[in-house]
mmCIF file of C-alpha atoms in Angstrom:
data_model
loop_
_atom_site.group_PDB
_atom_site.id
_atom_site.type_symbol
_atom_site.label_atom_id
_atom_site.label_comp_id
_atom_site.label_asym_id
_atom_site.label_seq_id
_atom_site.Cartn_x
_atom_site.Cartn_y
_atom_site.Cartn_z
ATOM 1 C CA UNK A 470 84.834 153.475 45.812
ATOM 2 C CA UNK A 471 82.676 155.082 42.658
ATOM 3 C CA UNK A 472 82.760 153.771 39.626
ATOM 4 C CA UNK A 473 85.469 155.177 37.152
ATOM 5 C CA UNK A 474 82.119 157.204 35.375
ATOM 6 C CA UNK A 475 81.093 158.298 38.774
ATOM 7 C CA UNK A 476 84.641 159.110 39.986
ATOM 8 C CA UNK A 477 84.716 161.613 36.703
ATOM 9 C CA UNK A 478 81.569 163.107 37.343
ATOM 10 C CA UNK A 479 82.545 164.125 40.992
ATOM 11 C CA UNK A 480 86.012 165.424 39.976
ATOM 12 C CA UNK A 481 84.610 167.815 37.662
ATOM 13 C CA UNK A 482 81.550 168.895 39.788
ATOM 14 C CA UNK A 483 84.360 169.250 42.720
ATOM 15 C CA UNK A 484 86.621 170.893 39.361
ATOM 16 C CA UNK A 485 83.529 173.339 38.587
ATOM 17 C CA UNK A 486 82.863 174.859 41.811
ATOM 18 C CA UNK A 487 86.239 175.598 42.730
ATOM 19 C CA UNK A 488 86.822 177.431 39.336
ATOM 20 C CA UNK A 489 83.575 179.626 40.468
ATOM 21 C CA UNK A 490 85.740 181.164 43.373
ATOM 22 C CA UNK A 491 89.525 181.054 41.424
ATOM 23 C CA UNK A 492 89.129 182.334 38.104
ATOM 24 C CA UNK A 493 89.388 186.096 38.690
ATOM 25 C CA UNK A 494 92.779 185.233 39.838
ATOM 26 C CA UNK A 495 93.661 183.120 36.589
ATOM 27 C CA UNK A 496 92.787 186.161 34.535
ATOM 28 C CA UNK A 497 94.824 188.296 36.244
ATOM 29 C CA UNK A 498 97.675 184.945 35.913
ATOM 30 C CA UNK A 499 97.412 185.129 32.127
ATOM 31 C CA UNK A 500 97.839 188.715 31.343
ATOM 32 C CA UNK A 501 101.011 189.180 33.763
ATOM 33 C CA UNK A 502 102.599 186.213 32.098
ATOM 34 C CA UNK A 503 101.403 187.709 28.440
ATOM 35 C CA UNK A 504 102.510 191.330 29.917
ATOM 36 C CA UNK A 505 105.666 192.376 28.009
ATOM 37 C CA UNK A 506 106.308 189.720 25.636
ATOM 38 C CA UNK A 507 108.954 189.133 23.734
ATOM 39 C CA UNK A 508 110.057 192.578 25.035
ATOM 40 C CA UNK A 509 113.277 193.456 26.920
ATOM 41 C CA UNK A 510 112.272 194.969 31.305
ATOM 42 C CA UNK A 511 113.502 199.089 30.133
ATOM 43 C CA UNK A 512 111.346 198.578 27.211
ATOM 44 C CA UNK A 513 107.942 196.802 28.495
ATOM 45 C CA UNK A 514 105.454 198.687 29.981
ATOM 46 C CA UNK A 515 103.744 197.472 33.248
ATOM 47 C CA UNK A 516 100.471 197.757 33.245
ATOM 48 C CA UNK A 517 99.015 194.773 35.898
ATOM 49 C CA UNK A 518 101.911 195.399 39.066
ATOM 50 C CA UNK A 519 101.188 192.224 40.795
ATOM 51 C CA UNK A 520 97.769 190.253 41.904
ATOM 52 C CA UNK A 521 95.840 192.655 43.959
ATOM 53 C CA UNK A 522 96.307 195.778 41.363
ATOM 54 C CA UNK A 523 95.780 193.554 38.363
ATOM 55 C CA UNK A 524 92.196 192.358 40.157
ATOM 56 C CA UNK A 525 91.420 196.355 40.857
ATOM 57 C CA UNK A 526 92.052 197.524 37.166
ATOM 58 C CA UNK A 527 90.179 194.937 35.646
ATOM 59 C CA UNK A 528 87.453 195.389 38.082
ATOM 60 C CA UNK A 529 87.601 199.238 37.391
ATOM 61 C CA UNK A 530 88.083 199.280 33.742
ATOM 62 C CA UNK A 531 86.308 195.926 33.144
ATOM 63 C CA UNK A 532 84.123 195.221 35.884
ATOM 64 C CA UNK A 533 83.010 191.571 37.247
ATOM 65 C CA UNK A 534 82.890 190.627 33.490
ATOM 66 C CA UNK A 535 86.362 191.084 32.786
ATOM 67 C CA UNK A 536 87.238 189.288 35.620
ATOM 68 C CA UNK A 537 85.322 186.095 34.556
ATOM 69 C CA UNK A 538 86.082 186.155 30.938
ATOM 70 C CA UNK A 539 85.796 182.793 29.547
ATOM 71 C CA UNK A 540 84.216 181.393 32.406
ATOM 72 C CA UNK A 541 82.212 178.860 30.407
ATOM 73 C CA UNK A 542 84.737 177.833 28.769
ATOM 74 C CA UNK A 543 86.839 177.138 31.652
ATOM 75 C CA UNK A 544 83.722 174.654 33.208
ATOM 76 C CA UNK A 545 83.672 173.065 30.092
ATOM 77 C CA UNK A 546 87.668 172.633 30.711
ATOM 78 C CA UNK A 547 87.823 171.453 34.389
ATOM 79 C CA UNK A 548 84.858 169.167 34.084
ATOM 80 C CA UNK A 549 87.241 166.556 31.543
ATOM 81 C CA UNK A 550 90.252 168.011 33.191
ATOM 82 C CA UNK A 551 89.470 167.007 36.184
ATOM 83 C CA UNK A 552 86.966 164.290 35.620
ATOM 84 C CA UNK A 553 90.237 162.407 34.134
ATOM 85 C CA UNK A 554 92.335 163.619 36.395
ATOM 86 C CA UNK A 555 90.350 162.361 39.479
ATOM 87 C CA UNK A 556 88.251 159.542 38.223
ATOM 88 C CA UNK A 557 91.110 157.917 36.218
ATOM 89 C CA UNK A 558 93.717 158.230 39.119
ATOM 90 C CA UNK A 559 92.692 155.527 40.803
ATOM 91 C CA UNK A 560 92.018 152.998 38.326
ATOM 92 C CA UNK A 561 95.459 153.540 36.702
ATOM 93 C CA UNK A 562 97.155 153.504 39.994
ATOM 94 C CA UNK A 563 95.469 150.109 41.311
ATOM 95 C CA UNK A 564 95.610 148.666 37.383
ATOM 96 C CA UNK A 565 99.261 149.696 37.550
ATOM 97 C CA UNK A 566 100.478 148.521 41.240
ATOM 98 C CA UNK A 567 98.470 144.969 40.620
ATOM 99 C CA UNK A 568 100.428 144.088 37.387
ATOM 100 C CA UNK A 569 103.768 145.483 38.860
ATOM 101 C CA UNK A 570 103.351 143.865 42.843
ATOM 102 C CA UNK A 571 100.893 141.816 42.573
ATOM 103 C CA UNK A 572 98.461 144.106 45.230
ATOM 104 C CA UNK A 573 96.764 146.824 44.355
ATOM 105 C CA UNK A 574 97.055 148.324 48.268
ATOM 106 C CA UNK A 575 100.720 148.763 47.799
ATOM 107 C CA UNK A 576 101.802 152.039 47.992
ATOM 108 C CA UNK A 577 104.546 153.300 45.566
ATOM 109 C CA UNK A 578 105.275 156.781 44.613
ATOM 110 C CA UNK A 579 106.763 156.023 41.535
ATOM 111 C CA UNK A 580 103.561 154.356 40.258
ATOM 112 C CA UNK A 581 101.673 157.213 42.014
ATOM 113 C CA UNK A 582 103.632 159.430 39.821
ATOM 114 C CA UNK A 583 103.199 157.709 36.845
ATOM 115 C CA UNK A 584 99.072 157.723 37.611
ATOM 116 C CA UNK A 585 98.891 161.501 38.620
ATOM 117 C CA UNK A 586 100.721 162.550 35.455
ATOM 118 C CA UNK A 587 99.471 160.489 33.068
ATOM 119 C CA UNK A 588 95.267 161.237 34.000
ATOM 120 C CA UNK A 589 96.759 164.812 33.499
ATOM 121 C CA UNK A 590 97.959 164.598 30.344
ATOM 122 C CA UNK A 591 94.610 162.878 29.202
ATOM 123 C CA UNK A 592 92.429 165.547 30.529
ATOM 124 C CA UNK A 593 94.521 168.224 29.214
ATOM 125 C CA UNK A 594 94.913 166.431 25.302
ATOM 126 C CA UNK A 595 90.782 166.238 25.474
ATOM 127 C CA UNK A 596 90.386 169.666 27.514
ATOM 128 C CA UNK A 597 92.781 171.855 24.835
ATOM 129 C CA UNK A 598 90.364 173.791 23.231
ATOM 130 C CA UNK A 599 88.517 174.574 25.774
ATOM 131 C CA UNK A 600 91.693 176.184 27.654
ATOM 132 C CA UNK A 601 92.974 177.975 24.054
ATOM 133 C CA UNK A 602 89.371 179.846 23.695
ATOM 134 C CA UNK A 603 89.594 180.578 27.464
ATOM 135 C CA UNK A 604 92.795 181.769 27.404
ATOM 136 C CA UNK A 605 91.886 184.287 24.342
ATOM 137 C CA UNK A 606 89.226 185.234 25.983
ATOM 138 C CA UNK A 607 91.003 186.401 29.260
ATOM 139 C CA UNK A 608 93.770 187.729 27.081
ATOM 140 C CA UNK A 609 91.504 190.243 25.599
ATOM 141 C CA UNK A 610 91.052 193.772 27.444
ATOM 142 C CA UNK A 611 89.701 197.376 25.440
ATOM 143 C CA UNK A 612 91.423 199.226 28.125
ATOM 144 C CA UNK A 613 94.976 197.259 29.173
ATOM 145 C CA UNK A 614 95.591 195.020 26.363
ATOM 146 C CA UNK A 615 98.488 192.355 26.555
ATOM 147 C CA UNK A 616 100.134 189.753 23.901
ATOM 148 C CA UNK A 617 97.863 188.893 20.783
ATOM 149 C CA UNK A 618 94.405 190.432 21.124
ATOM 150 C CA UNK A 619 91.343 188.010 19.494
ATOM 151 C CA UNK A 620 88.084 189.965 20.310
ATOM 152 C CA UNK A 621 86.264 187.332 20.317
ATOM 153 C CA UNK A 622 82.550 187.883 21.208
ATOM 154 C CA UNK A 623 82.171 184.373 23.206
ATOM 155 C CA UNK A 624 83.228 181.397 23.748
ATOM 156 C CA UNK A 625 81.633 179.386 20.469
ATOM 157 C CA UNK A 626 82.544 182.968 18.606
ATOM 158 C CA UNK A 627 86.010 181.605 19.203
ATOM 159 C CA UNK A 628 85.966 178.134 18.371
ATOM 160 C CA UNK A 629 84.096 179.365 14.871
ATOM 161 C CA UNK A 630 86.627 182.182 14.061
ATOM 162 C CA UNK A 631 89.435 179.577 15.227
ATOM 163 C CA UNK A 632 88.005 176.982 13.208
ATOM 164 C CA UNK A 633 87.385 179.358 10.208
ATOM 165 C CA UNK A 634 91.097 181.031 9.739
ATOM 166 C CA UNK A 635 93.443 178.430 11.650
ATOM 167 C CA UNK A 636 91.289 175.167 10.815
ATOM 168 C CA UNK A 637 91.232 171.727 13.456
ATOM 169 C CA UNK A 638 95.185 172.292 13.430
ATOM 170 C CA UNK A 639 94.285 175.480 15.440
ATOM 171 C CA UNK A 640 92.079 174.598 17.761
ATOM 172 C CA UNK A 641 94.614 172.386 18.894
ATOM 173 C CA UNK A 642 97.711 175.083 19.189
ATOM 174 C CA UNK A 643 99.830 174.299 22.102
ATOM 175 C CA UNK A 644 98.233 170.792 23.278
ATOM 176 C CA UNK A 645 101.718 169.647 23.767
ATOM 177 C CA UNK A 646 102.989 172.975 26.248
ATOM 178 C CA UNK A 647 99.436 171.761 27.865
ATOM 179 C CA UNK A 648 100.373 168.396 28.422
ATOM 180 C CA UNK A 649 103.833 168.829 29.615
ATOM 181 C CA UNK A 650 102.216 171.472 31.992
ATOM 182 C CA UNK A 651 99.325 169.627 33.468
ATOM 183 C CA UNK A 652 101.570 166.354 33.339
ATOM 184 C CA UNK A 653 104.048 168.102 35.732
ATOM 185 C CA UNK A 654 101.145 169.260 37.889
ATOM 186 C CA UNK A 655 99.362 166.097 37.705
ATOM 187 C CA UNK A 656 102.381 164.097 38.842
ATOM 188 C CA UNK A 657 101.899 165.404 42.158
ATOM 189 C CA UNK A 658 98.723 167.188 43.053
ATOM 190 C CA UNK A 659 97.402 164.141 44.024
ATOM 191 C CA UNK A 660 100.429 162.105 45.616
ATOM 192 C CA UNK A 661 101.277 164.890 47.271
ATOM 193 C CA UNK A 662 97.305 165.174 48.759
ATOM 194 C CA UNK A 663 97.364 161.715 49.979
ATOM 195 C CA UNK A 664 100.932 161.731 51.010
ATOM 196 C CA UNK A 665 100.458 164.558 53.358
ATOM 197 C CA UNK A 666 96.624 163.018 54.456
ATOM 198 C CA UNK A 667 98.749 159.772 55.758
ATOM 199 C CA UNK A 668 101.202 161.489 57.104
ATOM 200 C CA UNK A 669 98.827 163.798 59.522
ATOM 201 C CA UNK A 670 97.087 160.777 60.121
ATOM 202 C CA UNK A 671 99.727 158.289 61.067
ATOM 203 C CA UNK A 672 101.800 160.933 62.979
ATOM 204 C CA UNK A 673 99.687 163.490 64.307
ATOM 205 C CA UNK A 674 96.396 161.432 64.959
ATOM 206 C CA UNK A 675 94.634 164.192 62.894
ATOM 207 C CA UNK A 676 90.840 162.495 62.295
ATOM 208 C CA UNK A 677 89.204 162.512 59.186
ATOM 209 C CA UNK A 678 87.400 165.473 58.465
ATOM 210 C CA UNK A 679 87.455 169.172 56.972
ATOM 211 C CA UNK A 680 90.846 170.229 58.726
ATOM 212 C CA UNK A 681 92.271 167.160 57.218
ATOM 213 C CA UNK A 682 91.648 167.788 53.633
ATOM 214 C CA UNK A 683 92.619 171.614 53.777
ATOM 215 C CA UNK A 684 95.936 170.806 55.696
ATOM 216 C CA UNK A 685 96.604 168.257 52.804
ATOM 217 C CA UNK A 686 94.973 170.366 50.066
ATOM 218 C CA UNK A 687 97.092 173.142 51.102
ATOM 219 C CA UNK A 688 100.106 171.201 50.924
ATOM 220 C CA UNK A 689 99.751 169.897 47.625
ATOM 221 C CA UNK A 690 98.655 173.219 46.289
ATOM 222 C CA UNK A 691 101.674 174.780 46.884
ATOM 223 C CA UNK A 692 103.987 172.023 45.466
ATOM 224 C CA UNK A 693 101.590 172.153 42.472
ATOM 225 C CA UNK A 694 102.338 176.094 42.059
ATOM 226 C CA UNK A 695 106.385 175.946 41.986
ATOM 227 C CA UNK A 696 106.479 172.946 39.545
ATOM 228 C CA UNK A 697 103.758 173.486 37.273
ATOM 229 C CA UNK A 698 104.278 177.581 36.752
ATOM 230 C CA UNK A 699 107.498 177.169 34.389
ATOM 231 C CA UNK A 700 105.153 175.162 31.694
ATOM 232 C CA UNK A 701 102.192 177.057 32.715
ATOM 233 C CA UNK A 702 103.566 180.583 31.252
ATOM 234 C CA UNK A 703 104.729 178.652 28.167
ATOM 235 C CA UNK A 704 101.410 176.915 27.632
ATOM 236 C CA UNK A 705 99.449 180.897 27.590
ATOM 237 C CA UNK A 706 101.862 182.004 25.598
ATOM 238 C CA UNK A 707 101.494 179.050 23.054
ATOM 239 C CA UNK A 708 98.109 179.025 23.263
ATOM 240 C CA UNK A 709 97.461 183.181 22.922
ATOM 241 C CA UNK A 710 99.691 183.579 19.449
ATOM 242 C CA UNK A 711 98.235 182.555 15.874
ATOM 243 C CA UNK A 712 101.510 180.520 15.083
ATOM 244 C CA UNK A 713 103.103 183.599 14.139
ATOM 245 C CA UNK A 714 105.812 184.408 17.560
ATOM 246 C CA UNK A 715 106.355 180.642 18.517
ATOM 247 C CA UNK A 716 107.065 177.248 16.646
ATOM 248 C CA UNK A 717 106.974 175.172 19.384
ATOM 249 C CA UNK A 718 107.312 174.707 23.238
ATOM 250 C CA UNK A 719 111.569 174.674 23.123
ATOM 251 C CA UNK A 720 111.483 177.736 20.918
ATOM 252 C CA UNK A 721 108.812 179.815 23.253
ATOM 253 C CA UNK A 722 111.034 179.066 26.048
ATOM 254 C CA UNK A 723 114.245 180.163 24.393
ATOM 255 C CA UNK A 724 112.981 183.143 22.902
ATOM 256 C CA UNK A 725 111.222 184.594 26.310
ATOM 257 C CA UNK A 726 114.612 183.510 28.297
ATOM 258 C CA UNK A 727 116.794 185.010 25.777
ATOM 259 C CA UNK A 728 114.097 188.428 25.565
ATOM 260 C CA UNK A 729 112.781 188.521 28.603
ATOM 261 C CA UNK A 730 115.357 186.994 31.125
ATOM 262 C CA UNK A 731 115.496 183.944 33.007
ATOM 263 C CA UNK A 732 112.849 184.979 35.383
ATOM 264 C CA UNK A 733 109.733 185.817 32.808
ATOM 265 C CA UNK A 734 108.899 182.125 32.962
ATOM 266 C CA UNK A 735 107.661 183.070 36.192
ATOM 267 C CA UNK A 736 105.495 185.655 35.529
ATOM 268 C CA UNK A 737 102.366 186.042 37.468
ATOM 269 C CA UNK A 738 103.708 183.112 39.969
ATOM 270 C CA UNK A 739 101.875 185.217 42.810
ATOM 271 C CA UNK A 740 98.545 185.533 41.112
ATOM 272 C CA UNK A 741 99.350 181.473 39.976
ATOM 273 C CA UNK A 742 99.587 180.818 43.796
ATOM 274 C CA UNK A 743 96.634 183.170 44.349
ATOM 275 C CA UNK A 744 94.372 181.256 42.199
ATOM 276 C CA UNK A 745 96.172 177.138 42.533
ATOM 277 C CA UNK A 746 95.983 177.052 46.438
ATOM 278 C CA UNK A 747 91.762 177.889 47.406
ATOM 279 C CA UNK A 748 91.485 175.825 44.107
ATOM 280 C CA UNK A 749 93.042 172.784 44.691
ATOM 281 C CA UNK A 750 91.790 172.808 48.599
ATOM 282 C CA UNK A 751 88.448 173.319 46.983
ATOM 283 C CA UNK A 752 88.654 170.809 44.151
ATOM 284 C CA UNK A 753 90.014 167.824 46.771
ATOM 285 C CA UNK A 754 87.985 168.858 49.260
ATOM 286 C CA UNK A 755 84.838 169.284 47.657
ATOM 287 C CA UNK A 756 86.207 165.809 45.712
ATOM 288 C CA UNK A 757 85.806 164.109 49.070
ATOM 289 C CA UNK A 758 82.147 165.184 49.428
ATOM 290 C CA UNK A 759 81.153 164.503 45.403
ATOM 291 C CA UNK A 760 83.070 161.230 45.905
ATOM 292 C CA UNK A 761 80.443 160.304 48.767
ATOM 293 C CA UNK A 762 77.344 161.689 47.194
ATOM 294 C CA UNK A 763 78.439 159.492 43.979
ATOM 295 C CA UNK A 764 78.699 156.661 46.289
ATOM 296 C CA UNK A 765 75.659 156.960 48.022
ATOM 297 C CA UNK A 766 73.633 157.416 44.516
ATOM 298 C CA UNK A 767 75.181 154.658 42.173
ATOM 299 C CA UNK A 768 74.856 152.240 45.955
ATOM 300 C CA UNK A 769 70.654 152.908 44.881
ATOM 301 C CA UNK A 770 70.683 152.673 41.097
ATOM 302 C CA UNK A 771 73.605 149.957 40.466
ATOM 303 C CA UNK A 772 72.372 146.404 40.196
ATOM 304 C CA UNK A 773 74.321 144.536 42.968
ATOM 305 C CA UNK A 774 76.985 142.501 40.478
ATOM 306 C CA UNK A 775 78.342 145.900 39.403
ATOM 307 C CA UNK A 776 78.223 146.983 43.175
ATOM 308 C CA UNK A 777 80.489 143.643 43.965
ATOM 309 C CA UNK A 778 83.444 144.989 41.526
ATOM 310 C CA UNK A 779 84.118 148.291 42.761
#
């Protein structure tokens, strides 16, 4: 096992190059869910129609830089994201199952649970920013524009105009939709992973390797997807306005239910799915290979008492 500072760094390295391959996808994510808000179906005009056309306009009206809007940003964002969410799972989960059974290789799924969903919430409280600016930044199109349009120039362009008319209270806009959000997803991206990785194991005999960790990856991706989207569509909305559509997370979700329908909180699931299932395979998969290059370095730089504790 790495150390908890070693465990972080491989998360987000694992974190950073699956964003590389998934974040076309999450642009085309946050304008369907921003596409007709607050607007009744007769009235709102569709201009993404689903995953595949929303990639080919932005590529034709935008090209590969519309696409990857905000892409620095969104490093920034997985590497504490996920560097919580990966290095911090297992030291809550073991910290958590020795004080409740007295053995830290018991396996609950409550406590599981717990561990997932709270490492979330932690990376997504210290990650906010980073995902607000992003999400402005994707937001923004010359040629199809969607919800609230920012213009911002870049990424620190944002955080200084943000800083400059909505203050430190801004730059923080919709932590809380984040947290529920990532807490749901948290909660079982990674039980999930493992469940399903014993379960091959145990029943099917599958050995440990890279058809392993995409079965598993796979599976938890998908659960991911159909709890987290609900929160997710909430948390771009929250994060897109200035404060002046939404007061909160209750009232964003009433008003778009009672607007939209019951159905606009899943907006852009397809593009969601698109985007959550090659990245989670690649984040825990890649995870297990950062994991063992982590291992292998701090086993040559740690003095041997640290070594003896982890």
């Amino acid at each position: 096992m790495s150390t908890t500072l070693g465990s972080f760094i491989a998360g987000g390295m694992a974190a950073c190059g699956a964003v590389t391959v998934t974040h076309p996808f999450e642009t085309v994510k946050i304008r369907l869910q921003l596409q007709g808000e607050l607007q009744s179906k007769l009235d709102a005009p569709r201009m993404y129609k689903g995953v595949l056309h929303g990639v080919k306009v932005i590529a034709q009206n935008e090209g590969p830089k519309g696409l990857f809007r905000g892409i620095g940003a969104a490093y920034v964002y997985q590497m504490i994201l996920n560097g919580c969410r990966l290095g911090f799972y297992e030291p809550l989960r073991k910290g958590t199952t020795s004080a409740i059974f007295k053995d830290a290789n018991v396996q609950s799924l409550g406590v599981n649970i717990f561990s997932g969903a709270a490492s979330g919430i932690l990376g997504a409280a210290a990650g906010s920013p980073f995902f607000l600016v992003k999400t402005r930044l994707q937001s923004y199109s010359p040629f199809l524009p969607v919800g609230t349009q920012h213009g911002y120039k870049n990424a620190r362009d944002g955080f200084r105009q943000i800083y400059t008319n909505e203050g430190v209270k801004g730059l923080y806009r919709g932590v809380g939709a984040a947290m529920v959000r990532t807490g749901f997803g948290s909660s079982v991206q990674l039980p999930t992973y493992f469940f399903v990785k014993r379960r091959l194991v145990k029943h099917l005999d599958v050995e440990e390797g890279p058809v392993l960790h995409l079965a598993s990856s796979t599976a938890s991706g998908f659960v991911v997807c159909c709890v987290m989207h609900p929160p997710d569509t909430i948390m771009s909305r929250m994060y897109n306005q200035t404060g002046n559509l939404y007061t909160g997370v209750l009232d964003c979700l009433l008003k778009t239910v009672k607007t939209e329908g019951l159905f606009a909180i899943y907006k852009g699931f397809f593009a969601h799915l698109a985007r959550i299932l090659p990245h989670t395979i690649l984040t825990l998969s890649l995870a297990e290979q950062t994991n063992k290059w982590m291992r292998r370095f701090e086993s040559r730089v740690l003095p041997t008492a640290i070594k003896d504790k982890i």
